[in-house]
Coordinates of C-alpha atoms in Angstrom, one line a residue:
T1 CA 116.5 137.2 95.6
T2 CA 118.5 134.0 95.5
T3 CA 118.2 131.3 98.2
T4 CA 120.0 128.2 97.0
T5 CA 123.7 127.3 97.3
T6 CA 124.1 127.7 93.5
T7 CA 124.7 131.5 93.9
T8 CA 127.6 131.1 96.3
T9 CA 129.3 128.2 94.4
T10 CA 132.9 128.8 93.3
T11 CA 133.0 128.3 89.6
T12 CA 135.8 128.6 87.0
T13 CA 134.6 131.8 85.6
S14 CA 132.5 133.2 88.5
I15 CA 129.3 135.2 88.4
T16 CA 129.6 137.4 85.3
S17 CA 126.5 139.5 85.0
T18 CA 122.9 140.1 85.9
T19 CA 120.1 139.5 83.3
S20 CA 116.4 140.1 83.4
T21 CA 113.5 138.1 82.1
T22 CA 109.9 139.4 81.6
S23 CA 109.1 139.4 85.3
A24 CA 112.3 138.9 87.4
T25 CA 116.0 139.4 87.6
F26 CA 118.5 136.5 88.0
L27 CA 122.2 136.2 88.5
V28 CA 123.9 134.5 85.7
V29 CA 126.4 131.9 86.7
E30 CA 128.9 131.0 84.0
A31 CA 130.7 127.7 84.8
C32 CA 132.9 125.1 83.4
D33 CA 133.5 123.3 86.6
L34 CA 130.1 121.8 87.4
T35 CA 131.1 119.7 90.4
P36 CA 129.9 122.3 93.0
F37 CA 126.3 121.8 91.6
A38 CA 126.2 118.1 92.6
G39 CA 123.2 117.5 94.8
V40 CA 121.5 120.8 94.0
L41 CA 117.8 120.4 93.3
T42 CA 116.8 124.0 92.3
M43 CA 119.0 126.7 90.9
A44 CA 117.8 130.2 91.5
T45 CA 120.0 131.6 88.8
S46 CA 120.6 131.3 85.1
L47 CA 123.4 128.9 84.2
V48 CA 125.7 129.4 81.2
I49 CA 128.0 126.5 80.2
R50 CA 130.1 128.0 77.4
D51 CA 133.4 127.2 75.6
C52 CA 134.4 124.4 77.9
G53 CA 136.2 121.1 77.3
L54 CA 133.4 119.1 78.9
T55 CA 132.3 115.8 77.5
N56 CA 129.3 115.4 79.8
L57 CA 127.1 117.2 82.3
E58 CA 126.9 114.5 85.0
P59 CA 127.3 116.8 88.0
L60 CA 123.9 118.4 87.1
A61 CA 122.1 115.1 87.4
S62 CA 120.2 116.1 90.5
V63 CA 119.0 119.5 89.2
Q64 CA 115.2 119.5 88.7
F65 CA 114.5 123.2 88.1
I66 CA 116.5 126.2 86.9
V67 CA 114.7 129.5 87.6
G68 CA 116.5 131.5 84.9
D69 CA 118.0 130.5 81.6
L70 CA 120.1 127.5 80.6
E71 CA 122.7 128.0 77.9
I72 CA 124.9 125.1 76.6
S73 CA 127.2 126.5 73.9
G74 CA 130.6 126.0 72.3
L75 CA 131.2 122.6 73.9
N76 CA 133.2 120.9 71.1
D77 CA 133.5 117.5 72.9
L78 CA 130.0 117.2 74.4
D79 CA 128.2 114.2 73.0
T80 CA 125.4 113.7 75.5
L81 CA 123.0 115.7 77.6
A82 CA 122.3 112.7 79.9
G83 CA 123.5 114.7 82.8
L84 CA 120.3 116.7 82.6
R85 CA 118.1 113.7 83.1
G86 CA 116.6 115.1 86.3
L87 CA 115.6 118.5 84.8
S88 CA 111.9 119.0 84.6
G89 CA 111.6 122.8 84.2
I90 CA 113.4 126.0 83.1
G91 CA 111.9 129.3 84.0
G92 CA 113.7 131.2 81.3
D93 CA 115.2 130.3 77.9
L94 CA 116.8 127.0 76.8
I95 CA 119.7 127.7 74.4
I96 CA 121.7 124.8 72.8
F97 CA 124.2 126.4 70.5
D98 CA 127.3 125.4 68.6
N99 CA 127.9 121.9 70.0
P100 CA 129.5 120.1 67.1
S101 CA 129.6 116.6 68.6
L102 CA 126.1 116.5 70.0
P103 CA 124.0 113.9 68.0
N104 CA 120.7 114.2 69.8
L105 CA 118.9 115.7 72.8
G106 CA 118.7 112.5 74.8
G107 CA 118.8 113.4 78.5
L108 CA 116.0 116.0 78.3
E109 CA 113.2 113.4 78.3
G110 CA 112.0 114.7 81.7
L111 CA 111.8 118.4 80.6
R112 CA 108.2 119.5 80.6
A113 CA 108.3 123.3 80.7
I114 CA 110.3 126.1 79.3
G115 CA 109.2 129.6 80.4
G116 CA 111.0 131.5 77.7
K117 CA 112.3 130.5 74.2
L118 CA 113.7 127.3 72.8
E119 CA 116.7 128.0 70.6
V120 CA 118.7 125.1 69.0
D121 CA 121.3 126.5 66.7
R122 CA 124.5 125.3 64.9
N123 CA 124.7 121.8 66.2
E124 CA 126.2 120.2 63.2
V125 CA 125.6 116.5 63.8
L126 CA 122.3 116.8 65.6
E127 CA 119.8 114.4 63.8
D128 CA 116.7 114.6 66.0
V129 CA 115.1 116.3 68.9
D130 CA 113.3 113.3 70.3
G131 CA 114.6 114.1 73.8
L132 CA 112.1 117.0 73.9
S133 CA 109.1 114.6 73.5
K134 CA 107.6 115.5 77.0
L135 CA 107.9 119.3 76.5
A136 CA 104.4 120.6 76.9
A137 CA 104.9 124.2 77.9
L138 CA 106.8 126.9 76.0
G139 CA 106.5 130.5 76.9
G140 CA 108.5 132.1 74.0
A141 CA 109.9 131.6 70.6
L142 CA 110.8 128.4 68.7
R143 CA 114.1 128.7 66.8
F144 CA 116.1 126.0 64.9
H145 CA 118.9 127.4 62.8
S146 CA 121.9 125.8 61.0
N147 CA 121.5 122.3 62.4
T148 CA 122.8 120.9 59.1
N149 CA 122.0 117.2 59.8
L150 CA 118.7 117.6 61.5
L151 CA 116.2 115.3 59.8
N152 CA 112.9 115.9 61.6
V153 CA 111.3 117.7 64.6
D154 CA 109.1 114.8 65.8
G155 CA 110.2 115.5 69.3
L156 CA 108.2 118.8 69.3
A157 CA 104.8 117.1 68.9
N158 CA 103.7 118.0 72.4
I159 CA 104.7 121.7 72.5
P160 CA 101.6 124.0 72.9
P161 CA 99.8 124.9 69.8
N162 CA 99.9 128.6 70.6
I163 CA 103.5 129.9 70.2
R164 CA 103.9 133.4 71.8
G165 CA 107.0 134.4 69.9
E166 CA 108.4 133.7 66.5
V167 CA 108.9 130.4 64.9
S168 CA 112.0 130.1 62.7
F169 CA 113.5 127.2 60.8
W170 CA 116.5 128.4 58.9
R171 CA 119.3 126.6 57.1
N172 CA 118.6 123.1 58.4
N173 CA 119.9 121.6 55.2
N174 CA 118.8 118.0 55.6
L175 CA 115.4 118.7 57.3
V176 CA 112.8 116.7 55.4
D177 CA 109.9 116.3 57.9
M178 CA 108.1 119.1 59.7
S179 CA 105.2 117.0 61.0
G180 CA 106.3 117.6 64.6
V181 CA 104.9 121.1 64.5
S182 CA 101.8 120.4 62.3
H183 CA 99.5 121.1 65.3
I184 CA 100.5 124.8 65.7
T185 CA 97.4 127.1 65.5
Y186 CA 98.9 130.5 66.3
V187 CA 102.3 132.2 66.0
G188 CA 102.7 135.4 68.0
G189 CA 105.7 136.6 66.1
F190 CA 107.0 136.0 62.6
L191 CA 107.0 132.6 60.9
R192 CA 109.9 131.7 58.7
F193 CA 111.1 128.7 56.7
T194 CA 114.3 129.6 54.9
R195 CA 117.1 127.6 53.3
N196 CA 115.8 124.2 54.4
Y197 CA 117.0 122.8 51.1
D198 CA 115.7 119.2 51.4
L199 CA 112.3 120.1 52.9
L200 CA 109.5 118.8 50.6
S201 CA 106.4 120.0 52.4
I202 CA 105.3 122.6 54.9
T203 CA 102.0 121.4 56.3
L204 CA 100.3 123.4 59.1
P205 CA 96.6 122.4 58.7
L206 CA 95.5 124.2 61.9
L207 CA 97.4 127.5 61.7
A208 CA 95.0 130.4 61.8
L209 CA 97.1 133.5 62.5
V210 CA 100.7 134.7 62.2
G211 CA 101.5 137.8 64.3
G212 CA 104.4 139.0 62.1
Y213 CA 105.6 138.3 58.6
F214 CA 105.2 134.8 57.0
E215 CA 108.2 133.9 54.9
I216 CA 109.0 130.8 52.8
T217 CA 112.2 131.4 50.9
D218 CA 115.1 129.5 49.3
S219 CA 113.6 126.1 49.6
S220 CA 114.7 124.4 46.5
S221 CA 113.0 121.0 47.1
L222 CA 109.7 122.3 48.4
V223 CA 106.7 121.1 46.4
N224 CA 103.8 121.6 48.8
I225 CA 102.6 124.3 51.2
S226 CA 99.5 123.6 53.2
V227 CA 98.0 126.3 55.4
P228 CA 94.3 125.9 54.7
L229 CA 93.0 127.7 57.8
L230 CA 95.4 130.7 57.8
A231 CA 93.3 133.8 57.7
T232 CA 95.5 136.7 59.0
V233 CA 99.2 137.6 58.5
Q234 CA 100.1 140.6 60.6
G235 CA 103.2 141.5 58.5
N236 CA 104.6 140.8 55.0
L237 CA 103.6 137.7 53.1
V238 CA 106.8 136.5 51.3
L239 CA 107.3 133.6 48.8
N240 CA 110.7 133.9 47.2
N241 CA 113.1 131.6 45.3
N242 CA 111.3 128.3 45.7
D243 CA 112.0 126.4 42.5
L244 CA 109.3 123.7 42.5
I245 CA 106.2 125.4 43.9
T246 CA 103.5 125.5 41.3
N247 CA 100.6 127.1 43.2
I248 CA 99.5 128.5 46.6
D249 CA 96.0 127.2 46.6
S250 CA 96.1 126.5 50.3
Y251 CA 96.4 130.3 50.9
G252 CA 92.7 130.5 50.0
S253 CA 91.5 131.4 53.5
I254 CA 93.8 134.4 53.8
H255 CA 91.8 137.6 53.9
T256 CA 94.1 140.0 55.8
I257 CA 97.7 140.9 55.2
L258 CA 98.9 143.7 57.5
G259 CA 102.0 144.3 55.4
G260 CA 103.1 143.9 51.8
L261 CA 103.1 141.0 49.4
R262 CA 106.4 139.8 47.9
I263 CA 106.4 136.9 45.4
A264 CA 109.6 136.5 43.4
H265 CA 112.0 134.1 41.7
N266 CA 109.6 131.0 41.9
Q267 CA 110.4 129.3 38.6
L268 CA 107.4 127.0 38.3
L269 CA 104.8 129.1 40.1
S270 CA 101.9 129.5 37.6
D271 CA 98.9 130.0 39.9
V272 CA 98.4 132.4 42.8
D273 CA 94.6 132.3 42.8
G274 CA 94.9 131.2 46.4
L275 CA 95.1 135.0 47.2
S276 CA 91.7 135.7 45.7
Q277 CA 90.1 136.1 49.1
V278 CA 92.5 138.9 50.3
T279 CA 90.5 142.0 51.2
T280 CA 93.1 143.9 53.3
L281 CA 96.6 144.5 52.1
D282 CA 98.4 147.3 53.9
N283 CA 101.4 147.8 51.8
V284 CA 102.8 147.3 48.3
V285 CA 102.9 144.3 46.0
Y286 CA 106.3 143.2 44.6
S287 CA 106.1 140.3 42.2
C288 CA 109.0 139.6 39.8
Q289 CA 110.9 136.9 38.0
N290 CA 108.1 134.3 38.2
P291 CA 108.4 133.2 34.6
S292 CA 105.4 130.8 34.7
L293 CA 103.0 133.2 36.3
A294 CA 100.8 134.9 33.8
S295 CA 98.7 137.2 36.1
M296 CA 97.7 138.1 39.6
P297 CA 94.1 137.9 40.8
Q298 CA 92.2 141.1 40.2
N299 CA 91.7 141.8 43.9
I300 CA 95.4 141.9 44.4
I301 CA 95.9 144.2 41.4
D302 CA 93.2 146.5 42.8
L303 CA 94.7 146.5 46.3
A304 CA 98.2 147.2 44.8
N305 CA 96.9 150.1 42.9
A306 CA 95.2 151.5 46.0
N307 CA 98.5 151.3 47.8
K308 CA 100.5 153.2 45.2
C309 CA 102.9 155.7 46.5
T310 CA 101.8 159.3 46.7
E311 CA 104.3 162.1 46.1
G312 CA 106.6 162.4 49.1
S313 CA 105.7 159.0 50.5
T314 CA 108.4 157.1 52.2
R315 CA 107.0 153.7 51.0
T316 CA 108.9 151.7 48.4
C317 CA 106.6 150.8 45.5
R318 CA 107.9 148.3 43.1
T319 CA 106.0 146.2 40.6
C320 CA 108.9 145.9 38.1
G321 CA 106.8 147.9 35.7
C322 CA 104.6 144.9 34.8
P323 CA 100.9 145.6 34.5
N324 CA 100.0 142.1 35.7
F325 CA 102.9 141.8 38.2
S326 CA 104.5 138.8 36.5
L327 CA 107.7 138.4 34.6
C328 CA 109.9 141.4 34.2

């Protein structure tokens, strides 16, 4: 049920659809003309601002809470979020996508809660997320993809340590500092760091459980991985194509992998003894093209042998024909 004037406002594209969250259904208002929202405090809808010629969001300055989602996408000329300075909460998702002129998230300093996911994708000149420094509640996933000039995520330092959905950092080419998320203890979905080419270190000293796969791939500058308390990965454990990693000693607390193990194309990796405490491995081991790796720990070999395919099995068993799962 909608009760505010936002649902009857005349917009340039009108009400387009109905969408549902985990517990409620909201009208989606898609608008380029934001002037009808001036003076509104609470929006009982989702708001999509997409593919408009806007340079600012000033008509939204009074809005304090959006019950549904907020999407800001495809605004080629938008260079500030200052018009959102009154916003303190979003009941659904916050999506900031494909805004090529947006240098930072200044204007969101008052935002304290997001009920759904936070998705920041394809904002080519975005350098930091300091505008999110007051964000203390996040109900869903955390996703940063293809923000090619993003340098750090210090602005995420106050998000909750337990993330209910996935955490994904993909193709943020200039990202060098992940310390803003170093306090995370739990990830309910998968955890992925992929194609962050300038990233030197992944340090998650408090992380204990990943509820899906844990993947670190295509990180050509990465020299350090630190997850000393990680005990359980409820999916595949993947380490692929990381040119400078020499060991995974900090994996030493992992005892349960409820998936497979894939380690491949890591040119300098010579030591995987960090896996020596693994007692549960639910699928196959695939390790190839690690030219500096002489052997796998015996427990991994034993678990791999125990998981060999039986006749008629639908599993894919690949060890490259190498008795010690090393170079093929």
